[in-house]
Structure formats: C-alpha cells, structure tokens
Coordinates of N, CA and C in Angstrom, one line a residue:
X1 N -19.5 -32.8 138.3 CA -19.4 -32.7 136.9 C -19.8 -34.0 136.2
X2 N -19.6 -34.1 134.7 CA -19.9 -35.2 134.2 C -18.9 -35.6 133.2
X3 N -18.9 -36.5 132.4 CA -17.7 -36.1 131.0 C -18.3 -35.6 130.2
X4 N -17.0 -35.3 130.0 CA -17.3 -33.6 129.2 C -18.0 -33.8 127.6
X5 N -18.1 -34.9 127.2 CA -19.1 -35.3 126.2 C -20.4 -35.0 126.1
X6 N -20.8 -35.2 127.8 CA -22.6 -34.7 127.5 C -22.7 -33.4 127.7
X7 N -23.9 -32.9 127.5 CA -24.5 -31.3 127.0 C -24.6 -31.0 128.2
X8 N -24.8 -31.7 129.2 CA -25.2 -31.0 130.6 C -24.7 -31.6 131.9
X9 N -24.4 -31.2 132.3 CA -23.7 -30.9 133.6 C -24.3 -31.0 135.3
X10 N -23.6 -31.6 136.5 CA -24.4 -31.1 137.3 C -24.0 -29.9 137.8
X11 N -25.5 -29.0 138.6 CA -25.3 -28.0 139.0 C -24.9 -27.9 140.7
X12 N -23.8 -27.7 141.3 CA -23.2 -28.0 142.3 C -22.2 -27.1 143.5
X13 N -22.4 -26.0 142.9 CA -21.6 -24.8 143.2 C -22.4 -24.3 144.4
X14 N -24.0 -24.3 144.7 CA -24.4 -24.0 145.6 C -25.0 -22.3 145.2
X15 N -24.6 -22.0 144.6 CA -24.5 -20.0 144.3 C -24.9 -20.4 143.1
X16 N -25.1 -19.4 142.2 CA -25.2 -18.9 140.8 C -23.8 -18.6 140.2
X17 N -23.4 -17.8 141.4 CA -22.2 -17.1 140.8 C -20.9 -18.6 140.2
X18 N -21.0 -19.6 141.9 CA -20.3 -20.8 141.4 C -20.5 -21.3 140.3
X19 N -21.8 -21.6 140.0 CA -22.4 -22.8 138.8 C -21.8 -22.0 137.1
X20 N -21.9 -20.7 137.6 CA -20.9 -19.8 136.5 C -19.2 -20.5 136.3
X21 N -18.8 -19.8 137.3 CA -17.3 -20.4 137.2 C -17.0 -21.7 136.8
X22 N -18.1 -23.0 137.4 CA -18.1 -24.5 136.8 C -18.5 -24.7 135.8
X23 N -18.7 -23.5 134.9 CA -18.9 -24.2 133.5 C -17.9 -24.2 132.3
X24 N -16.7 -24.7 132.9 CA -15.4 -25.2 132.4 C -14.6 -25.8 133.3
X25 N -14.0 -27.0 132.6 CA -13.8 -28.2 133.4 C -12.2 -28.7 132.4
X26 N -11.2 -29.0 133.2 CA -10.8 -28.8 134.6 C -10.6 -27.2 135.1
X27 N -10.8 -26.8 136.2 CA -10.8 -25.5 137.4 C -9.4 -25.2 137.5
X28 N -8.2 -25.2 137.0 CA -6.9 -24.7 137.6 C -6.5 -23.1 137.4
X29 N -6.1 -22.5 138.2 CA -5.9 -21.1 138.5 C -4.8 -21.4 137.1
X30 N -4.7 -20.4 136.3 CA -4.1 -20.4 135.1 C -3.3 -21.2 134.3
X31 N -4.8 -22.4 134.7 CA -4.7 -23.8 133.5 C -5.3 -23.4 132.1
X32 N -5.2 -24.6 131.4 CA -5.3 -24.7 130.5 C -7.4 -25.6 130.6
X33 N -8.4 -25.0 129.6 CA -10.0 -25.9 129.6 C -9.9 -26.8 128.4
X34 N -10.0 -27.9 128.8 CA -10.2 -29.0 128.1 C -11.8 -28.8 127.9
X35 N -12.6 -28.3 128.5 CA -14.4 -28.2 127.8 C -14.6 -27.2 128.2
X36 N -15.1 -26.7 127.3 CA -16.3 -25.0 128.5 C -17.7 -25.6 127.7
X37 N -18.6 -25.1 128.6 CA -20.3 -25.5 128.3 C -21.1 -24.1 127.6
X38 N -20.3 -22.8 127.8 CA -20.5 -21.9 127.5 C -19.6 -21.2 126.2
X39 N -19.9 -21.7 125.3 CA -19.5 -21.3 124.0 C -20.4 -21.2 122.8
X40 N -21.7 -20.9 123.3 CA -22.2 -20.1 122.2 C -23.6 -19.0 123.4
X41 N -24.4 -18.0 122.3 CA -25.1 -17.4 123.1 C -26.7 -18.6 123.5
X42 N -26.7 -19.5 122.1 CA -27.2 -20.9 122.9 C -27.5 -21.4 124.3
X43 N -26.0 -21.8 124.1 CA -26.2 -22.5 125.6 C -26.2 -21.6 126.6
X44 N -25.4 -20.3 126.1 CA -26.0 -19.8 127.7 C -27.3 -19.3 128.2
X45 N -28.0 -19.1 127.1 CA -29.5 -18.9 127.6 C -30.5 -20.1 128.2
X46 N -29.9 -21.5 127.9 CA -30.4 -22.8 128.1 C -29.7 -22.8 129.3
X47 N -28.4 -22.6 129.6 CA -27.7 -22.7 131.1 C -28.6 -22.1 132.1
X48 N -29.0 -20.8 131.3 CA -29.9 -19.9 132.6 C -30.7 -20.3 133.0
X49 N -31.6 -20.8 132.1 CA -32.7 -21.0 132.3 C -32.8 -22.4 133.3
X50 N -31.8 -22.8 133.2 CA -31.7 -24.4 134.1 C -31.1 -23.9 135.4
X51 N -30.6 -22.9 135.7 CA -29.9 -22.4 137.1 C -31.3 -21.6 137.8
X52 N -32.1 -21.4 137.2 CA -33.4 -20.5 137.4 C -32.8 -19.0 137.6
X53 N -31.7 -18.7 136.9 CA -31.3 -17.0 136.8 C -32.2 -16.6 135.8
X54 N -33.3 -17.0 135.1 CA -34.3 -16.4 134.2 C -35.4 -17.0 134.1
X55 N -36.0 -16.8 134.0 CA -37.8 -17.6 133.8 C -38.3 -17.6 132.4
X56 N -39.4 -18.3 132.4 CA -39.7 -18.1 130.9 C -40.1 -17.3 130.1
X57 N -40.4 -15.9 130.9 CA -41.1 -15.0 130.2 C -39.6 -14.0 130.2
X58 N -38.2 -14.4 130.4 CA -37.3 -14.0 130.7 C -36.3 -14.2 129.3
X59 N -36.7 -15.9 129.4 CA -36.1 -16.6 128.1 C -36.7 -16.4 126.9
X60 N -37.9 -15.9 126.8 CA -38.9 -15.4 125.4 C -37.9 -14.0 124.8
X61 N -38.0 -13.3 126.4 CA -37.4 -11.8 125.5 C -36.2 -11.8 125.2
X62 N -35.6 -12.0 126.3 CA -33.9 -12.3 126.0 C -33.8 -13.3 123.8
X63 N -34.2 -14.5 124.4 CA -34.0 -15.2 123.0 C -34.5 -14.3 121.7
X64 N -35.6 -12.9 121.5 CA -36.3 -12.5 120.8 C -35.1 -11.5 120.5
X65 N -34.7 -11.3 121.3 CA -33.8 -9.9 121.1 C -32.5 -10.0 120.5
X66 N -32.0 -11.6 121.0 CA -30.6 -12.0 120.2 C -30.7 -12.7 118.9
X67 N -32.3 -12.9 119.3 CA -32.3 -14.0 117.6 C -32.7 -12.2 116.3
X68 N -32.8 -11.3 117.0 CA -33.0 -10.2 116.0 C -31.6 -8.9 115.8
X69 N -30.8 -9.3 116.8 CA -29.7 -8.9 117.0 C -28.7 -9.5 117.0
X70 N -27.6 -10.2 116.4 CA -26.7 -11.4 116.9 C -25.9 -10.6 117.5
X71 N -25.4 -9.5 116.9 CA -24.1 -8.5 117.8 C -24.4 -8.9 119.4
X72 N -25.8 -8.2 119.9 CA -26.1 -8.4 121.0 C -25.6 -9.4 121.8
X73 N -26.1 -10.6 121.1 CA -26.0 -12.1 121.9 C -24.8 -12.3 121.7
X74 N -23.5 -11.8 120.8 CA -22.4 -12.4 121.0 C -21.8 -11.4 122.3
X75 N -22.0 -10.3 122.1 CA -22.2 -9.1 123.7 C -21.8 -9.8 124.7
X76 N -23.6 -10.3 125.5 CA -23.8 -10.8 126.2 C -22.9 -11.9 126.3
X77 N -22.9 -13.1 125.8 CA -21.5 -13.8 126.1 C -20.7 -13.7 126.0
X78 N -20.1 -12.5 125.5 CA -18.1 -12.1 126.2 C -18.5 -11.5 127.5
X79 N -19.3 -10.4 127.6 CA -19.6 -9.8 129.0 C -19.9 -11.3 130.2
X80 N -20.6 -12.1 129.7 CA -20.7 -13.5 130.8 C -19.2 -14.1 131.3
X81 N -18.4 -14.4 130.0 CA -17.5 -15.1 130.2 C -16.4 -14.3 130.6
X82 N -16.3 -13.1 130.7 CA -15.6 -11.9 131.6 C -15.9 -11.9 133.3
X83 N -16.7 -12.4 133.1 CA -17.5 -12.4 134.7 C -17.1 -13.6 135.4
X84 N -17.2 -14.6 134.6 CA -16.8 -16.1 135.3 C -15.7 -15.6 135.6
X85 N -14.7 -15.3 134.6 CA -13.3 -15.2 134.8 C -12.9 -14.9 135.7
X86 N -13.2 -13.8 135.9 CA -12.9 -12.6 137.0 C -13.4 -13.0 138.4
X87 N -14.4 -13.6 138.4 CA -15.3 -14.4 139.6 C -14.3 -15.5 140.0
X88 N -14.0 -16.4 139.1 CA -12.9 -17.2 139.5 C -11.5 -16.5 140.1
X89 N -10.8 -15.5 139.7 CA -10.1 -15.2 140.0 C -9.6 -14.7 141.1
X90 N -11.2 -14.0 141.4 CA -11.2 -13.4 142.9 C -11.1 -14.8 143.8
X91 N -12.1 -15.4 143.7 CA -12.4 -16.5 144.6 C -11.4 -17.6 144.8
X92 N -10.8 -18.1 144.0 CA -10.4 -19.3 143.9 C -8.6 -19.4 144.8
X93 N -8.6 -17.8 144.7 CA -7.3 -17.8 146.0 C -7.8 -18.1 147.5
X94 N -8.7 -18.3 147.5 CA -9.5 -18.2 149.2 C -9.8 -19.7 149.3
X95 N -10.1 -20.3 147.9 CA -10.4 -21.9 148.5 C -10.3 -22.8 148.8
X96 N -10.5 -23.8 149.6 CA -9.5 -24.9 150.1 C -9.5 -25.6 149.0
X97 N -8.0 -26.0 148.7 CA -8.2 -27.0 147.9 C -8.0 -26.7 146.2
X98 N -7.8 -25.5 145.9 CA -7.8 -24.9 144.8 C -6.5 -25.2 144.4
X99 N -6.2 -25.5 143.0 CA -4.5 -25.5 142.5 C -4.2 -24.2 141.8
X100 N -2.7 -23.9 141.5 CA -2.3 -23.2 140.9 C -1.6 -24.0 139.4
X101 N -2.2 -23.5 138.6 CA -1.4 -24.0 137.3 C 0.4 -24.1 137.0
X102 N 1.2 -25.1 136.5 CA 2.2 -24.6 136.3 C 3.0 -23.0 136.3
X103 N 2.0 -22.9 134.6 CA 2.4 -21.6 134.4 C 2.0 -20.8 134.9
X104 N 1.1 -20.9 136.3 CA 1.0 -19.5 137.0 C -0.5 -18.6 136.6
X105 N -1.1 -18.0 136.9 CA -2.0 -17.3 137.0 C -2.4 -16.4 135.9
X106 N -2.3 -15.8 134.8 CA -2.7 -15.0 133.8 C -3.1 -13.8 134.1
X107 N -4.0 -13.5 135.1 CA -4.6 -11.9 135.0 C -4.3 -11.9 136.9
X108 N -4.3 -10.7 137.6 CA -4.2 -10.2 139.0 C -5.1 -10.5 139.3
X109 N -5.6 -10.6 140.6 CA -7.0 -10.7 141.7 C -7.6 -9.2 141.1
X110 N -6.6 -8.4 141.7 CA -6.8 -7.1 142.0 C -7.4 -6.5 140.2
X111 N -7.3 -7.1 139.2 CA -7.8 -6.5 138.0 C -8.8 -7.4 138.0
X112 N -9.1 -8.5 138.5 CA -10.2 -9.3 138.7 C -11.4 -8.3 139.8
X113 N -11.0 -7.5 140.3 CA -12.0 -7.0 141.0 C -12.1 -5.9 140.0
X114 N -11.5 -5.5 139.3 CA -11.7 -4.0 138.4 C -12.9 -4.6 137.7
X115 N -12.5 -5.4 136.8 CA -13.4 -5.8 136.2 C -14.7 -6.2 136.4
X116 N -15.0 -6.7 137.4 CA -16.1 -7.2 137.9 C -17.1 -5.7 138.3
X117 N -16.2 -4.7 139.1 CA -16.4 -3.7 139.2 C -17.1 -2.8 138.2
X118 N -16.0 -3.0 137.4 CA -17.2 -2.3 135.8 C -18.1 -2.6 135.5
X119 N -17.9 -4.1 135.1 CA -19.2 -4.7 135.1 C -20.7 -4.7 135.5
X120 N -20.1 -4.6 137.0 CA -21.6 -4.4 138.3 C -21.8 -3.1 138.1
X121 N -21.0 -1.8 138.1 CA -22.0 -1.0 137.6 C -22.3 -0.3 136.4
X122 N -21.9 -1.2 135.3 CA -23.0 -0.6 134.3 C -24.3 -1.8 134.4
X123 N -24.4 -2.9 135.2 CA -25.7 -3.3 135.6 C -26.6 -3.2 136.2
X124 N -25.8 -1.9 137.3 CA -26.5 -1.0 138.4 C -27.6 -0.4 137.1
X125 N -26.7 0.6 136.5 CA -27.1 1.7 135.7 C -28.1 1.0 134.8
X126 N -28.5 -0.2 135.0 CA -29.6 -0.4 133.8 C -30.8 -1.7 135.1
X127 N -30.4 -1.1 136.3 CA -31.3 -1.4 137.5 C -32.3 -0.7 138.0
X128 N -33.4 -1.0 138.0 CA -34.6 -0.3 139.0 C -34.9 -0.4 140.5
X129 N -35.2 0.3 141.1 CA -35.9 0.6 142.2 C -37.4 0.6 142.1
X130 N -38.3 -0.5 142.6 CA -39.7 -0.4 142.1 C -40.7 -0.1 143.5
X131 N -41.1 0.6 143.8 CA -41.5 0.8 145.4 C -42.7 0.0 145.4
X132 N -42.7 -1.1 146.5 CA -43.9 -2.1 146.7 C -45.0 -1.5 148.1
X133 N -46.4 -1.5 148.1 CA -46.7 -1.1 149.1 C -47.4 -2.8 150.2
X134 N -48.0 -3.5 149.2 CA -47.8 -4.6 150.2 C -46.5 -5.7 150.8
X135 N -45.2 -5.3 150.5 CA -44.2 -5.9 151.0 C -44.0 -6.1 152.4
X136 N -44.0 -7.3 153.0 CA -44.0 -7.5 154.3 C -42.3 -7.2 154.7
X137 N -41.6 -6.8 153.8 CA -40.5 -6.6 153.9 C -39.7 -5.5 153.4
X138 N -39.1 -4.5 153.7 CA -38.7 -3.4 152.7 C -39.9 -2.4 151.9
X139 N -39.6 -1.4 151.3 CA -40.9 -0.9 150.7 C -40.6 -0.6 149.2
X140 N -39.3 -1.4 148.4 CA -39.2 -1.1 147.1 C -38.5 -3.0 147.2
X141 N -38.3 -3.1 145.9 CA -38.2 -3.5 144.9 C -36.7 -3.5 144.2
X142 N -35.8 -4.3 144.0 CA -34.8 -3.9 143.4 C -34.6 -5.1 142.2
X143 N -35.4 -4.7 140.8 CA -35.3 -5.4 139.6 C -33.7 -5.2 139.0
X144 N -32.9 -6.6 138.7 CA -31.8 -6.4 137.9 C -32.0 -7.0 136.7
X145 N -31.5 -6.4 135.6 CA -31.9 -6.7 134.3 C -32.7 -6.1 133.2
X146 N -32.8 -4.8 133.5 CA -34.3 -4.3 132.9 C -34.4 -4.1 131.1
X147 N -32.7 -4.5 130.4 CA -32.5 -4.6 129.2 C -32.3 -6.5 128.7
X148 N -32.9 -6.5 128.0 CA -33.1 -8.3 127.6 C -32.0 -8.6 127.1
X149 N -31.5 -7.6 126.2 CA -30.1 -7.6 125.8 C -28.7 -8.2 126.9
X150 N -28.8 -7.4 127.8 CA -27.6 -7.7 128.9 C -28.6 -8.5 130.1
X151 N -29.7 -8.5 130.2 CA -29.7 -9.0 131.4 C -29.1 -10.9 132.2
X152 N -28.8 -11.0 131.1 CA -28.4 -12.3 132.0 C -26.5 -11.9 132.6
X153 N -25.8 -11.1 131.8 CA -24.7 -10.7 132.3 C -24.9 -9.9 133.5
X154 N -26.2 -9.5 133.7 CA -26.3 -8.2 134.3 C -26.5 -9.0 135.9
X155 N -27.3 -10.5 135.6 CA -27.8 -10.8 136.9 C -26.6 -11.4 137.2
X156 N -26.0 -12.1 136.8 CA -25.0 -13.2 137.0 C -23.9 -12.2 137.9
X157 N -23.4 -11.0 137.0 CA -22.5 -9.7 138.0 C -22.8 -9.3 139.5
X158 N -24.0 -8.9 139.2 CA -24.4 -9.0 140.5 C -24.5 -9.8 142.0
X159 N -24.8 -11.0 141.6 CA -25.1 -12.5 142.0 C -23.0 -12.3 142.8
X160 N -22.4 -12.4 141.7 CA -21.3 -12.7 141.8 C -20.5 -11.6 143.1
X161 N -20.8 -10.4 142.8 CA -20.3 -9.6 144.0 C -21.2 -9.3 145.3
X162 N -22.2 -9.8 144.9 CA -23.5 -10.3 146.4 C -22.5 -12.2 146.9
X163 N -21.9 -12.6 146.4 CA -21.1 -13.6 146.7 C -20.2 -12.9 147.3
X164 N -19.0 -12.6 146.8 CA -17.8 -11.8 147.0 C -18.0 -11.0 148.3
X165 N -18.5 -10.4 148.4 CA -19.2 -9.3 149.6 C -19.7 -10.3 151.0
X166 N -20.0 -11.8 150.9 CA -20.7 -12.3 151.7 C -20.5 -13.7 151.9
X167 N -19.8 -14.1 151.6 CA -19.5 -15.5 151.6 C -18.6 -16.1 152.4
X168 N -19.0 -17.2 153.0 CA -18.2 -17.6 154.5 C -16.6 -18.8 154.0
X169 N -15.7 -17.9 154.3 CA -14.4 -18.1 153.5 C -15.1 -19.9 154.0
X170 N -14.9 -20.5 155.2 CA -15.0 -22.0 155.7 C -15.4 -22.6 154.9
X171 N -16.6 -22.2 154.0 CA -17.4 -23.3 153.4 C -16.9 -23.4 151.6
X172 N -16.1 -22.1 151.3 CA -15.8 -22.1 150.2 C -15.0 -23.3 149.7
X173 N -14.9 -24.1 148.7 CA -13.7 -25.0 148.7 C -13.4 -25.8 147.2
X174 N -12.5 -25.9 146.8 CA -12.3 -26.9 146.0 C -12.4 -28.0 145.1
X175 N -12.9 -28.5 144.4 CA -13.0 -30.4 144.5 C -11.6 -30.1 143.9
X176 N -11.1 -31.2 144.7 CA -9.0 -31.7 144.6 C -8.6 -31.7 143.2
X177 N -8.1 -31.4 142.5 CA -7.4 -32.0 141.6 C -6.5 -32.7 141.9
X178 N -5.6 -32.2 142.9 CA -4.6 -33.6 143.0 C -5.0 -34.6 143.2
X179 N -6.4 -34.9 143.8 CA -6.9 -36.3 144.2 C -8.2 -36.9 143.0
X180 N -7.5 -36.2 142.3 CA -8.7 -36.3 140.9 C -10.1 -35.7 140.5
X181 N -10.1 -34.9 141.4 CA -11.2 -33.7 141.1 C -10.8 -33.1 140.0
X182 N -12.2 -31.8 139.8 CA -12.1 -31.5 138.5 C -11.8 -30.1 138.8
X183 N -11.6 -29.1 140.3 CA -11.2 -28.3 140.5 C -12.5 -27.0 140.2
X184 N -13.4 -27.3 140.4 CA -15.1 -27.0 140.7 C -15.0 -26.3 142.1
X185 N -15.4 -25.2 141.9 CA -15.9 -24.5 143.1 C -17.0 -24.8 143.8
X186 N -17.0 -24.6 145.5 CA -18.6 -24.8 145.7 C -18.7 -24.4 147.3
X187 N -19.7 -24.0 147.9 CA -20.0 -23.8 149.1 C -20.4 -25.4 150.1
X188 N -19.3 -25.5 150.8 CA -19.8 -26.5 151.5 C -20.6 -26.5 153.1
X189 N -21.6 -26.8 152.9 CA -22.6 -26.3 153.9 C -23.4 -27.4 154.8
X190 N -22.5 -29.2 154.6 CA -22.3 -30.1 155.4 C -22.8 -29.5 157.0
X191 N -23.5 -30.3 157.8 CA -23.2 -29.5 159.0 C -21.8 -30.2 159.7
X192 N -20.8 -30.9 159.4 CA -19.8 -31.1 159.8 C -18.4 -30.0 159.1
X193 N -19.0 -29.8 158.0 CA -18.1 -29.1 157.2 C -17.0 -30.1 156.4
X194 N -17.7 -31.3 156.2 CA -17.1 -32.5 155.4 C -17.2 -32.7 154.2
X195 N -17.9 -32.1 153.4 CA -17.9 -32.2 152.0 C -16.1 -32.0 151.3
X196 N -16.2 -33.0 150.6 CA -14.5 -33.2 149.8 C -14.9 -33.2 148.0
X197 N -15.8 -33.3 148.0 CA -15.8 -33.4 146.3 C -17.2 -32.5 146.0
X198 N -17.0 -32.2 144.1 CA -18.0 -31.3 144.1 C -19.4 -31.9 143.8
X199 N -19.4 -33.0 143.3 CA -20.0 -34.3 143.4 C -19.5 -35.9 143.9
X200 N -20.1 -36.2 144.6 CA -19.7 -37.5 145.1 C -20.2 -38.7 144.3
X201 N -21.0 -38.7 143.6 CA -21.3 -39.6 142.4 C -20.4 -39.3 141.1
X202 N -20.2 -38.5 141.2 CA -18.6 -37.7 139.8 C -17.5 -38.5 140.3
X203 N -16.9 -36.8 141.0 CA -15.3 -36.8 141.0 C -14.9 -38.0 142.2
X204 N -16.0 -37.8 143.3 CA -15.4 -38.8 144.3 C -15.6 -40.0 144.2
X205 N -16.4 -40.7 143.8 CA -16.5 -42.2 142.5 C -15.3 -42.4 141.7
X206 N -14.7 -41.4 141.1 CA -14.2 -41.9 140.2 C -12.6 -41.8 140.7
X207 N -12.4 -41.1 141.8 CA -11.2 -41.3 142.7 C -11.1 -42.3 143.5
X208 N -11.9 -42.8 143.9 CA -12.3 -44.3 144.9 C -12.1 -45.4 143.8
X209 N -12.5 -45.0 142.3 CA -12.3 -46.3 142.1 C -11.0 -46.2 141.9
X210 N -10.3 -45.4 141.0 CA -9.0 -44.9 140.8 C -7.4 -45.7 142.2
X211 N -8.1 -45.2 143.1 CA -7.6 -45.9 144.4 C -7.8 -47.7 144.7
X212 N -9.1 -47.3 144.2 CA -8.9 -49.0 144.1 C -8.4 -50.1 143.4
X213 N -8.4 -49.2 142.6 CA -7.1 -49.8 141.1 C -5.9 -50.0 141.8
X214 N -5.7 -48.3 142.5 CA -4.4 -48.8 142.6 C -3.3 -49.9 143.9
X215 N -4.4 -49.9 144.4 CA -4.3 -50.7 145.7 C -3.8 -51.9 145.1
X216 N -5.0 -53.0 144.6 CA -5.4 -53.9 143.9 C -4.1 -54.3 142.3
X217 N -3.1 -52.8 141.8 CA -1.8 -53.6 141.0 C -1.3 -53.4 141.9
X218 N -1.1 -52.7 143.4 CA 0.3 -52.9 144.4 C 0.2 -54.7 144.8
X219 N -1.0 -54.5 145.3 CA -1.3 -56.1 145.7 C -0.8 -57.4 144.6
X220 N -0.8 -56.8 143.6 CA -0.6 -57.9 142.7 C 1.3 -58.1 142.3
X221 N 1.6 -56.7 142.6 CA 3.1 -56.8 142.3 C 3.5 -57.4 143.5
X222 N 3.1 -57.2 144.7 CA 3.5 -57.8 145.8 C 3.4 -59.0 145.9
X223 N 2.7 -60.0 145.2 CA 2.5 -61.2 145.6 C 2.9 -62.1 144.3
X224 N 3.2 -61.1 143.3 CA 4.0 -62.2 141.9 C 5.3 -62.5 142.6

C-alpha cells in the first residue's frame, strides 16, 4: 500500500479478486476504513483499467455508457463494492495473519457466499459461449461481460469465485496489523513460502523502522 493521500496504490494481491478487496485500507474483519480508493464510478474504471480487468476498447464502452447513463455507473459500483465485501468475507477467515475487529464481524461468511452467488449468476446470464475453430485449446470461448453497463462487476465476480473455488489456503495470507501492516490480502507464492508483508517497501519498511525506533528509546532509557 501507500498513504492513503496518493491516488494510487500498489497492486499486490497477486489475483484480481485480491487487488479488489485492497482497495481499502486498513483490512480488519469488521473494522472500521480510514480510505477506500473506490468511491466513485471514476476511479473504478481507472482501477480497472490499471489491473488489466479491461482494455481500451473495454474502457471506451464501458465510460460511453455511464457517462450517458449515471444510474448505471452508480449500479455498477454498489454491485463492485458488494463483491469486495463479500470476497473479503469469505476469504479473510482462511488467512494467515488476518485480524478480527473489536466489534466483531458485521455480515456471515455463509451470506457472504449468498451474495457473491447472486452476483455470479446474473453474470453468468449475461455470458457467452463463442465456439473457436482454431483454438489449440478447447473449442469455444467463454466471454464475461457482454453488457458495458455491468461488465466490470460482472468480471471481477467471476474472477472472485474462480479464486474461491481454487486457491491454495498456504499461500493465502495477511500483511499483520498487529505488526503494523495494513491487513491487505495476497497470495504468497515465495518459493519458501516467506513473504510477511503485502509490500516490503510499504508496510515492512515502515515496521522495521518503527522497531528501530523502538529499540533505539529502550536504549536510551537504559543508559540515562
């Protein structure tokens, strides 16, 4: 992550679905967000297009359709930020490292999967089947998104239960808050399986120095 001042963020989650859920900072299972980066239909089209979940001939239609509809684009971003939610909520009991808020949790796992559920299939229902005949792989085609209106909710749902469905509990994990992380999701795919922060020029910088602070007044109380 970065402070929460600048416009952009790094992207670190390893998934789509992660880079979703980290776009509010700090990560506590029913804390309280001091920033979300996704608060208007703006930036989430600018998000997308920076995660490569849309291309440019992706961001022309999409932008054409919300700048002639706003209902739409405000749509599309509750439907998004229903998704994070819910994506977090499934996941973030499985990861190492994850906290729980004082006051506890706000919505179930188990309605966290309803929702995501509904979600994925009315994304289905607006998905194609395109049959390819030079495919060196498979003989169709499976386009998600085929309305400009929803499709960025539509890929992101997907994305997110193509995670859920497949994802190797070991590598899922946390950056610490107790150790001064920002509580960022992410696949860690180390070949030792050592990764501890969600950035190490971020959160783990800024806890090393933090430590070295504090080393540095014990030292000094000790020797007045």
């Amino acid at each position: 992550m970065i402070d929460s001042s600048h416009a952009e963020f790094r992207i670190v989650g390893g998934h789509p679905a992660l880079d979703l859920v980290n776009t509010v900072t700090p990560r506590l299972r029913g804390g309280a967000v001091e920033h979300d980066y996704l608060t208007s239909p703006a930036e989430l089209l600018d998000w997308s297009r920076r995660i490569g979940l849309i291309d440019l001939r992706d961001h022309s239609a999409i932008e054409g359709t919300w700048r002639s509809a706003p209902e739409l684009a405000a749509k599309a971003l509750g439907a998004t930020l229903e998704i994070r939610e819910a994506t977090y909520d499934v996941l973030a009991p499985r990861a190492a490292g994850a906290v729980i808020a004082i006051d506890g949790v706000k919505r179930s796992q188990g309605s966290a999967f309803e929702r995501l559920m509904l979600r994925w299939s009315a994304a289905a229902a607006r998905s194609m089947l395109i049959p390819g005949a030079d495919r060196e792989r498979g003989v169709a085609e499976l386009v998600v998104g085929t309305s400009p209106a929803q499709l960025i909710p539509d890929r992101l749902v997907v994305a997110a239960v193509e995670l859920v469905r497949t994802v190797e509990l070991r590598q899922l994990r946390a950056c610490p808050v107790d150790d001064g992380g920002c509580g960022w999701l992410f696949l860690d795919r180390s070949r030792n399986g050592s990764r501890r922060w969600c950035a190490m020029e971020d959160c783990g910088t800024r806890a090393k120095i933090r430590k070295l602070g504090e080393r540095r007044r014990a030292t000094a109380v000790l020797q007045s």
